[in-house]
XYZ file of C-alpha atoms in Angstrom:
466
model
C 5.674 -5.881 43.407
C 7.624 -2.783 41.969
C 5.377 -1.474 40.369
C 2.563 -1.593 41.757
C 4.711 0.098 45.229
C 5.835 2.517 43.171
C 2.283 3.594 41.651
C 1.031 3.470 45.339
C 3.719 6.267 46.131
C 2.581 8.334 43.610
C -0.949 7.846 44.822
C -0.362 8.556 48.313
C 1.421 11.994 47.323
C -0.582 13.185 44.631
C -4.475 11.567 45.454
C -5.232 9.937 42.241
C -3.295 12.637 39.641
C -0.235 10.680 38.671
C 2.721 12.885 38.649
C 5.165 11.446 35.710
C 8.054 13.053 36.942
C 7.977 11.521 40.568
C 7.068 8.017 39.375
C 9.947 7.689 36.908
C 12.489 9.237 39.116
C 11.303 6.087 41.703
C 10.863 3.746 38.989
C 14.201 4.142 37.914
C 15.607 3.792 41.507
C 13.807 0.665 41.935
C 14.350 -1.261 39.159
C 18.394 -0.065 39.414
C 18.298 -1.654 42.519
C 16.551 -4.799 41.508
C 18.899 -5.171 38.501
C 21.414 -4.815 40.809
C 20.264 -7.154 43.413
C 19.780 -9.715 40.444
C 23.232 -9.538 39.297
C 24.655 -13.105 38.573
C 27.709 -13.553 41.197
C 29.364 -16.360 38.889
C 29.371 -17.796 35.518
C 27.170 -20.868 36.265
C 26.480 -23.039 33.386
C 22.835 -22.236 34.139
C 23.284 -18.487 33.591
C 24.438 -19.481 30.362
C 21.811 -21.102 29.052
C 19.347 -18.867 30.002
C 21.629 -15.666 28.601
C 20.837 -17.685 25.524
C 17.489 -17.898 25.275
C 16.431 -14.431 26.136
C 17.365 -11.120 25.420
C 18.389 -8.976 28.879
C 17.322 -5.573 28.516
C 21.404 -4.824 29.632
C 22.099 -6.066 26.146
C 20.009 -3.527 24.191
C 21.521 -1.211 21.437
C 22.044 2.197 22.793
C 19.897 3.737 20.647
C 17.152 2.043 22.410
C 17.311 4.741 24.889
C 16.639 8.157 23.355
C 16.633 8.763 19.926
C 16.461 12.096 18.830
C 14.338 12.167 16.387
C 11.324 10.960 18.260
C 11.198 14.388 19.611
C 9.672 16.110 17.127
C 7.914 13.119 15.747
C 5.814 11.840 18.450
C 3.418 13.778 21.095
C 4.995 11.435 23.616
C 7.734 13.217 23.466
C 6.803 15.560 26.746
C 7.543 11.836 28.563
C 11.171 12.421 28.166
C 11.736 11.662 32.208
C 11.622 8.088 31.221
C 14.145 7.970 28.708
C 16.796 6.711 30.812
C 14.616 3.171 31.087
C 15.671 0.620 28.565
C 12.847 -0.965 26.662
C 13.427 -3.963 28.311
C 12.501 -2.224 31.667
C 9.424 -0.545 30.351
C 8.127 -3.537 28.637
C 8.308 -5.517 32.281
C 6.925 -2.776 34.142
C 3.984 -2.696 31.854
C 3.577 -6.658 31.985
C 3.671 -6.434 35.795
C 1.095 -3.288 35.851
C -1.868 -4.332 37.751
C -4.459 -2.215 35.547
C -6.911 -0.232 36.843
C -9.114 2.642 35.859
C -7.186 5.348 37.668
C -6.366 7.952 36.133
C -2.849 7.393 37.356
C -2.896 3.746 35.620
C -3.377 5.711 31.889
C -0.888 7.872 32.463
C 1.380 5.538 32.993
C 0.577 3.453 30.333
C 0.170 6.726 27.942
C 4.030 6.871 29.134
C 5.197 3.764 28.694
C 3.738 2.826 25.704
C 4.252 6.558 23.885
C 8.139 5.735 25.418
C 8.165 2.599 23.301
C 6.282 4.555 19.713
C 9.366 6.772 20.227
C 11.861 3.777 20.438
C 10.260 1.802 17.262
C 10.878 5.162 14.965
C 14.315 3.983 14.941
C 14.326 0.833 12.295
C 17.376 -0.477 13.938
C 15.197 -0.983 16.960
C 12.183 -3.293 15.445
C 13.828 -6.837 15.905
C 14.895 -6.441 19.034
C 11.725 -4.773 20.343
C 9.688 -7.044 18.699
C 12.188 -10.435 20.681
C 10.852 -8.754 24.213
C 7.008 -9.037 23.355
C 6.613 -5.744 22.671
C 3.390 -6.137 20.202
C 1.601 -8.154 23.267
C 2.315 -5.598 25.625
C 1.030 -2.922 23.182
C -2.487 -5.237 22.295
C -2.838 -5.608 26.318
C -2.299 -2.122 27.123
C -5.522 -1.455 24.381
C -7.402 -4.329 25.803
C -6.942 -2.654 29.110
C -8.095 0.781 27.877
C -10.165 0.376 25.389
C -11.966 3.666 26.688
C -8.505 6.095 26.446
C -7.852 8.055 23.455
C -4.758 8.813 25.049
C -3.673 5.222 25.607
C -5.209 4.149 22.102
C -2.968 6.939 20.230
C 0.329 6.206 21.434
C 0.153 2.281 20.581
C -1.674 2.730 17.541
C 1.369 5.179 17.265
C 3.968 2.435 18.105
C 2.362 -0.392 15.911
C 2.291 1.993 13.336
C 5.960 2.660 13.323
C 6.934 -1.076 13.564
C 4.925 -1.872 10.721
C 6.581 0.445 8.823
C 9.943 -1.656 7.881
C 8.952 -4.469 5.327
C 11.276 -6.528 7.469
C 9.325 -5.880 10.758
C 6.118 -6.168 9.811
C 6.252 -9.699 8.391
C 7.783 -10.963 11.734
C 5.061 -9.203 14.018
C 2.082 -11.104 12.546
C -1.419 -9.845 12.275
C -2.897 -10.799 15.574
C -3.690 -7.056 16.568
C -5.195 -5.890 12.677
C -8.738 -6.221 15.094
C -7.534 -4.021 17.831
C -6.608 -1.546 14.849
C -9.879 -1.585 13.748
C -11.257 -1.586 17.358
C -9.716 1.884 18.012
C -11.065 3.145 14.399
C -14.388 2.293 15.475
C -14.484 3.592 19.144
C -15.305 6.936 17.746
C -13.232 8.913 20.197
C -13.759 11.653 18.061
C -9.730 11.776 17.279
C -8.332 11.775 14.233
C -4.996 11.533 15.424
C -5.604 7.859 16.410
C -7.255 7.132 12.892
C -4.786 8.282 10.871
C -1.987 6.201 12.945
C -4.157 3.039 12.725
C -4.517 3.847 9.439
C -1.024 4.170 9.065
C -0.331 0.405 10.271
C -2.890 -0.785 8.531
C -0.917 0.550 5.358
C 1.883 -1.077 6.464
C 0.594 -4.499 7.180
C -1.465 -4.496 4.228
C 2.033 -4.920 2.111
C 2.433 -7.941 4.142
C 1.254 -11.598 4.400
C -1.591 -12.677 2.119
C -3.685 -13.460 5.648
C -2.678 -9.865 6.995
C -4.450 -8.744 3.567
C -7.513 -11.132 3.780
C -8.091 -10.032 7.643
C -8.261 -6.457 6.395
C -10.125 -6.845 3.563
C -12.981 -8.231 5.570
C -13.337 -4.652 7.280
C -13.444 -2.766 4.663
C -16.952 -1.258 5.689
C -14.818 0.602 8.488
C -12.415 1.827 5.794
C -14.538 3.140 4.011
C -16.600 4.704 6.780
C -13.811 6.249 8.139
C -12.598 7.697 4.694
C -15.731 9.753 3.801
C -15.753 10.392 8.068
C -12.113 12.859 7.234
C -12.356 13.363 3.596
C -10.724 16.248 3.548
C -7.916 14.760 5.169
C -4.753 14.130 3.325
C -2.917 11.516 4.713
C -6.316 9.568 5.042
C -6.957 10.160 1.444
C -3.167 8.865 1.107
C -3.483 5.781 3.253
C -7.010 4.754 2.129
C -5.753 4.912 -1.785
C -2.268 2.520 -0.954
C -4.417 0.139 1.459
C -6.681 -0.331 -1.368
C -3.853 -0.681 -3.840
C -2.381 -3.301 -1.976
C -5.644 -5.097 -1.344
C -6.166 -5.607 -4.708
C -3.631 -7.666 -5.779
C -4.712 -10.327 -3.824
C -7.492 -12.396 -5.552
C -9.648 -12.952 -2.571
C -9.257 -9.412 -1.912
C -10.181 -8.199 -4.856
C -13.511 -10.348 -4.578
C -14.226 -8.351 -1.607
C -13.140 -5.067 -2.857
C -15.732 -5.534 -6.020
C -18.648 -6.362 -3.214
C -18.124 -2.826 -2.129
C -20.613 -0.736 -4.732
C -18.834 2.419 -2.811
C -14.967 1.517 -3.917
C -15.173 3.272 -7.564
C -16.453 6.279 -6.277
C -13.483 6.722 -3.061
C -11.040 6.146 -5.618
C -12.472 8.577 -7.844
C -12.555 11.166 -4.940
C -9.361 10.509 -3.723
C -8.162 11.185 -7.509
C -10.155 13.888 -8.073
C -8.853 15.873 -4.377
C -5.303 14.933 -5.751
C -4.842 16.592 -9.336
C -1.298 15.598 -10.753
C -0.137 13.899 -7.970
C 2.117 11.348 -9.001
C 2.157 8.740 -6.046
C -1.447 9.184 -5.856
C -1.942 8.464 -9.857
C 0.615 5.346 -9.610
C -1.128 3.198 -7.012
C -4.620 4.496 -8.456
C -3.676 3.099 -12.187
C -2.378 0.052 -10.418
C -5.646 -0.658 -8.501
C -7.506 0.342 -11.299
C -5.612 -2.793 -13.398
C -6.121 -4.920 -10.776
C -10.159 -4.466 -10.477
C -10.217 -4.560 -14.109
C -9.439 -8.568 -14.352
C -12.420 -9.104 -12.574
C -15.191 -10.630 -14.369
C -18.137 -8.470 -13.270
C -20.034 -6.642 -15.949
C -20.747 -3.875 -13.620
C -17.168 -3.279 -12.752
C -15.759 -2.579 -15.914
C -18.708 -0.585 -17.170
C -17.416 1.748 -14.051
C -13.759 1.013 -14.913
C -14.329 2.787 -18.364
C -14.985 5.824 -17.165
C -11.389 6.058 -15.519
C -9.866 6.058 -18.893
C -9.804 9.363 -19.820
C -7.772 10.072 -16.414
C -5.805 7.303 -16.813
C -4.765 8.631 -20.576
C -4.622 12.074 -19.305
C -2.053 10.645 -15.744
C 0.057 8.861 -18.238
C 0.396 12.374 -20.174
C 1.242 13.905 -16.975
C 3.634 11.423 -15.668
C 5.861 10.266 -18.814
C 8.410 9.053 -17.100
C 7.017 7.016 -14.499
C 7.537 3.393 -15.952
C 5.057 2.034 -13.148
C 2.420 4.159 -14.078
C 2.687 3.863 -17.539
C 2.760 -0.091 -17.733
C -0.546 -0.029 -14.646
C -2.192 2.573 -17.290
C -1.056 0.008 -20.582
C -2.539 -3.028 -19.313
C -5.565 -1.381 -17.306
C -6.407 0.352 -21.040
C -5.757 -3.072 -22.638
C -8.225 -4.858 -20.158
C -11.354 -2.402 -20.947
C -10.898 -1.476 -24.112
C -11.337 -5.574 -25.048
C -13.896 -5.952 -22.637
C -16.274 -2.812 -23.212
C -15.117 -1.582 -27.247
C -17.761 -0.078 -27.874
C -17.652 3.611 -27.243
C -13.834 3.260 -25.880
C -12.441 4.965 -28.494
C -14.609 8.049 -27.430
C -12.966 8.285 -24.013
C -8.867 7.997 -25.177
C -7.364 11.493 -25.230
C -4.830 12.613 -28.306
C -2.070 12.736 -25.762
C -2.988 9.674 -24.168
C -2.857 7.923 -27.698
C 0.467 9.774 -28.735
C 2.144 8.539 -25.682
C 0.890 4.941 -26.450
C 2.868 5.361 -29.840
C 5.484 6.511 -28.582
C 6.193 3.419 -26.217
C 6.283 1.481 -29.504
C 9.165 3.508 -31.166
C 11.372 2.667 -28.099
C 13.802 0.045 -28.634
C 13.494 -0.966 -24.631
C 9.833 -1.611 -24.139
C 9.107 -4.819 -23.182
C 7.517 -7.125 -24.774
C 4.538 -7.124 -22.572
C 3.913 -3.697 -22.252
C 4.014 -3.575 -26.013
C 1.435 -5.689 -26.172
C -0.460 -3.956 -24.173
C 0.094 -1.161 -26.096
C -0.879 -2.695 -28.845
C -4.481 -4.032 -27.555
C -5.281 -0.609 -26.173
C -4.217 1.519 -29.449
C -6.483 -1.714 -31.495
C -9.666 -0.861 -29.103
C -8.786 3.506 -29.468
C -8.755 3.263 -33.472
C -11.135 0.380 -33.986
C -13.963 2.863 -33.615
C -11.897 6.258 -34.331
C -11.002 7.991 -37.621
C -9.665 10.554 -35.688
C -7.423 7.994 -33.929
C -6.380 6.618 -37.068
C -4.968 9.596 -38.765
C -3.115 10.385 -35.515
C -1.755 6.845 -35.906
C -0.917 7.641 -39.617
C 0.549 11.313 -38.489
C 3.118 10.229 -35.792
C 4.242 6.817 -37.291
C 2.532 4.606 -35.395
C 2.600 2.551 -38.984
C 6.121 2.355 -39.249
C 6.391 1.401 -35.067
C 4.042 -1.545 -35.181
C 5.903 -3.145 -38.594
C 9.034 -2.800 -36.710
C 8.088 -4.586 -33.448
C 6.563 -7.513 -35.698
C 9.716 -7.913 -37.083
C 11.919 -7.501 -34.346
C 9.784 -10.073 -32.090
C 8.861 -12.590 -34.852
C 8.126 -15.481 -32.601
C 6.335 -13.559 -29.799
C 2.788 -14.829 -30.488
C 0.581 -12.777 -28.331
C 1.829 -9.697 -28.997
C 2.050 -10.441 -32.873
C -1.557 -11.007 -32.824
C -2.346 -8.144 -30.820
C -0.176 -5.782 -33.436
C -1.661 -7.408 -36.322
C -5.276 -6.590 -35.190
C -4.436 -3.149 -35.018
C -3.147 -3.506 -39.270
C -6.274 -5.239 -39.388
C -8.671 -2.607 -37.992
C -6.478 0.425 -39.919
C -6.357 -1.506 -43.314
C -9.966 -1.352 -43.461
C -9.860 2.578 -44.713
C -8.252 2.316 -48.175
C -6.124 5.278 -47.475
C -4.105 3.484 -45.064
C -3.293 0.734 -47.101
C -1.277 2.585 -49.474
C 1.087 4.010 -46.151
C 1.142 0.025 -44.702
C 2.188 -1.497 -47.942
C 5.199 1.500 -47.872
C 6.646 0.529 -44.852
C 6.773 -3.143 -45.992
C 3.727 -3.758 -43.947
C 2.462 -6.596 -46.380
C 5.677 -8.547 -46.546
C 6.361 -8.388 -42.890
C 2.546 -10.074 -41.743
C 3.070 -12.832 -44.655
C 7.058 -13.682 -43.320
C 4.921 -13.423 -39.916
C 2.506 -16.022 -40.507
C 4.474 -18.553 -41.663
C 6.822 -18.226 -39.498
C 3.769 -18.746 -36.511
C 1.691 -21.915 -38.735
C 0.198 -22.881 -35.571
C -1.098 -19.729 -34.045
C -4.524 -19.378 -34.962
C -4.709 -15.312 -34.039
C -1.877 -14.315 -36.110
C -3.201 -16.718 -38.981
C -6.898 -15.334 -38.654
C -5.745 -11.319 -37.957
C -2.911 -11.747 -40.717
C -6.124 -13.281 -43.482
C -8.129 -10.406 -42.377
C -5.351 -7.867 -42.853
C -4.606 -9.472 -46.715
C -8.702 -9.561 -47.468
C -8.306 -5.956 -46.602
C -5.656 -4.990 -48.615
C -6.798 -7.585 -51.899
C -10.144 -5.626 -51.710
């Protein structure tokens, strides 16, 4: 065929070095005059229907053919001489490609496939790439060359980049997730082509719940790979949002608490990343999602993330994500492991827990969680309850039972912390101020059937009648 004329040419001038230059210049030529040659002479009812049912590379947007950007973006971008071949054309020409070893045969895959990275940087050009097989072509070309770094970069490169639009990346599937992984473990000594897999893996692990399961069965290699470049940035990056992702998948998470190793990458990762804010949002949020589990081990190692997680929240007030992750990640541990929790919550931590109660806007949840956590901090903690006492924490909590008088959980949860502060004699006086003792009694009747807010509200009267 074409091609494999066309790769003889280059051959027969040049031994077995494959001159890029030459071969797209002939390329070009020939497939012009094929195209041309295979021009439709009428409008046959035929040519219709098969216009129809497949895309012609003729019809590709424009900005298929050289976008600018890719320049600067991609190594590939020395292959320029091929920039005036649709994708369409490329993506044949590497489907007619008889493979071989040659060194000419990588090159012009590294071409043709670093061509068609460049293309998918563009958003606009995912669907239409993705219509002409494009994802095949790019698992065949790594099938075929398993052994090229060179090869193995530029359509790790290109998978990467489609999986980067939440659009594309549920329509491509998650056939290839194994060749990813394939190229991370060929040690070709490369870190280029680990942080790009890397960097699809990222994407696809925001995708379907199977895409998630398929990865989470590799995380050995993850791992591996993460303490392989720890120094490394954008693998520290990655490693902490694949994880993140992961986790809120309950399977996932099943396989993420098998890993003895997990606690200790995200504490590195945290610990290489002081006071960085996307790094400290999908750590909190991980760190909630491991701490449903019910494995004695794993929140025993949970509770030693508090005092960053109280000290991120500090950092970071105005990060609503991170502040509700921290909330209900505090919550979970502090009811599971009590003891000694109080020990690990930091003043500022605590104050900003307060202060979520005096705003009018919180939600009801996240008040709640609020609640449970500052219950857990003071349960154990003088010192917690005269910061409590100090910054009007009182005053906060009588409010919200009031203003949400039919919102069981969270009356329950703001009633235990009454419960646990009423048992010092010199709060009492400050609760029964604020109209503390009024507001659990209008409370409990008004929730008969609850049985938390009618035990926590007894306990909070026995207090007070003592």
């Amino acid at each position: 065929n074409s091609v494999d004329r066309l790769r003889d040419a280059a051959a027969e001038v040049n031994g077995e070095k494959f001159n890029l230059d030459d071969f797209a210049k002939e390329m070009e030529v020939e497939l012009m005059a094929r195209n041309s040659e295979e021009k439709p002479k009428d409008n046959s009812s035929s040519n219709v229907a098969t216009e129809k049912t497949s895309i012609s590379p003729d019809k590709i947007s424009p900005t298929l053919r050289s976008p600018s950007s890719a320049v600067n973006k991609a190594k590939t971008a020395d292959h320029s001489d091929i920039s005036g071949l649709s994708a369409g054309d490329i993506i044949d020409s590497l489907r007619g490609y008889s493979s071989t070893e040659s060194p000419a045969c990588r090159a012009f895959f590294e071409a043709a496939c670093g061509r068609l990275a460049n293309l998918a940087l563009i958003t606009d050009n995912h669907s239409q790439l993705v219509e002409l097989g494009v994802v095949q072509v790019l698992c065949d070309a790594l099938h075929m060359h398993s052994t090229s770094k060179e090869v193995s970069l530029v359509c790790c490169r290109a998978l990467a980049n489609l999986a980067a639009s939440s659009l594309t990346r549920k329509s491509i599937g998650h056939g290839f997730i194994n060749d990813l992984f394939a190229c991370i473990r060929a040690e070709f000594d490369c870190p280029e082509v680990d942080q790009e897999a890397f960097r699809a893996l990222c994407g696809l692990s925001d995708s379907s719940t199977e895409a998630k399961q398929i990865i989470s069965c590799d995380l050995d290699t993850i791992i591996a790979t993460f303490y392989l470049y720890q120094a490394d940035k954008y693998i520290q990056t990655a490693t902490c949002s694949i994880l993140q992702r992961l986790s809120q998948d309950v399977f996932c998470r099943t396989m993420l608490m098998a890993c003895p190793e997990i606690f200790d990458v995200v504490g590195s990762i945290i610990q290489a990343n002081p006071n960085e804010e996307t790094i400290e949002i999908q750590a909190c949020s991980l760190l909630r999602n491991l701490s449903v589990e019910e494995n004695g081990d794993s929140t025993l190692r949970s509770a030693s993330f508090v005092p960053f997680v109280m000290i991120a929240m500090s950092a970071h007030v105005s990060s609503e994500e991170l502040f509700e992750n921290a909330c209900f990640f505090l919550s979970t541990v502090g009811m599971k492991q009590p003891k000694g929790f109080g020990a690990l919550c930091t003043e500022e931590g605590i104050k900003c827990i307060i202060s979520a109660l005096q705003i009018d806007d919180t939600s009801a949840s996240i008040l709640e969680a609020c609640c449970l956590t500052l219950y857990a901090a003071v349960n154990d903690s003088d010192e917690h309850k005269k910061l409590c006492l100090s910054t009007g924490a009182i005053d906060a909590i009588i409010c919200l039972i009031m203003v949400h008088p039919h919102a069981t959980s969270l009356l329950e949860a703001a009633l235990a912390v009454l419960v646990s502060l009423s048992s010092k004699k010199k709060y009492v006086a400050a609760i029964a101020n604020s109209g503390g003792i009024g507001s659990v009694v209008v409370s409990m009747r008004s929730n008969p059937t609850c049985s938390g807010i009618i035990k926590n509200g007894s306990r909070f009267i026995t207090n007070v009648v003592k």
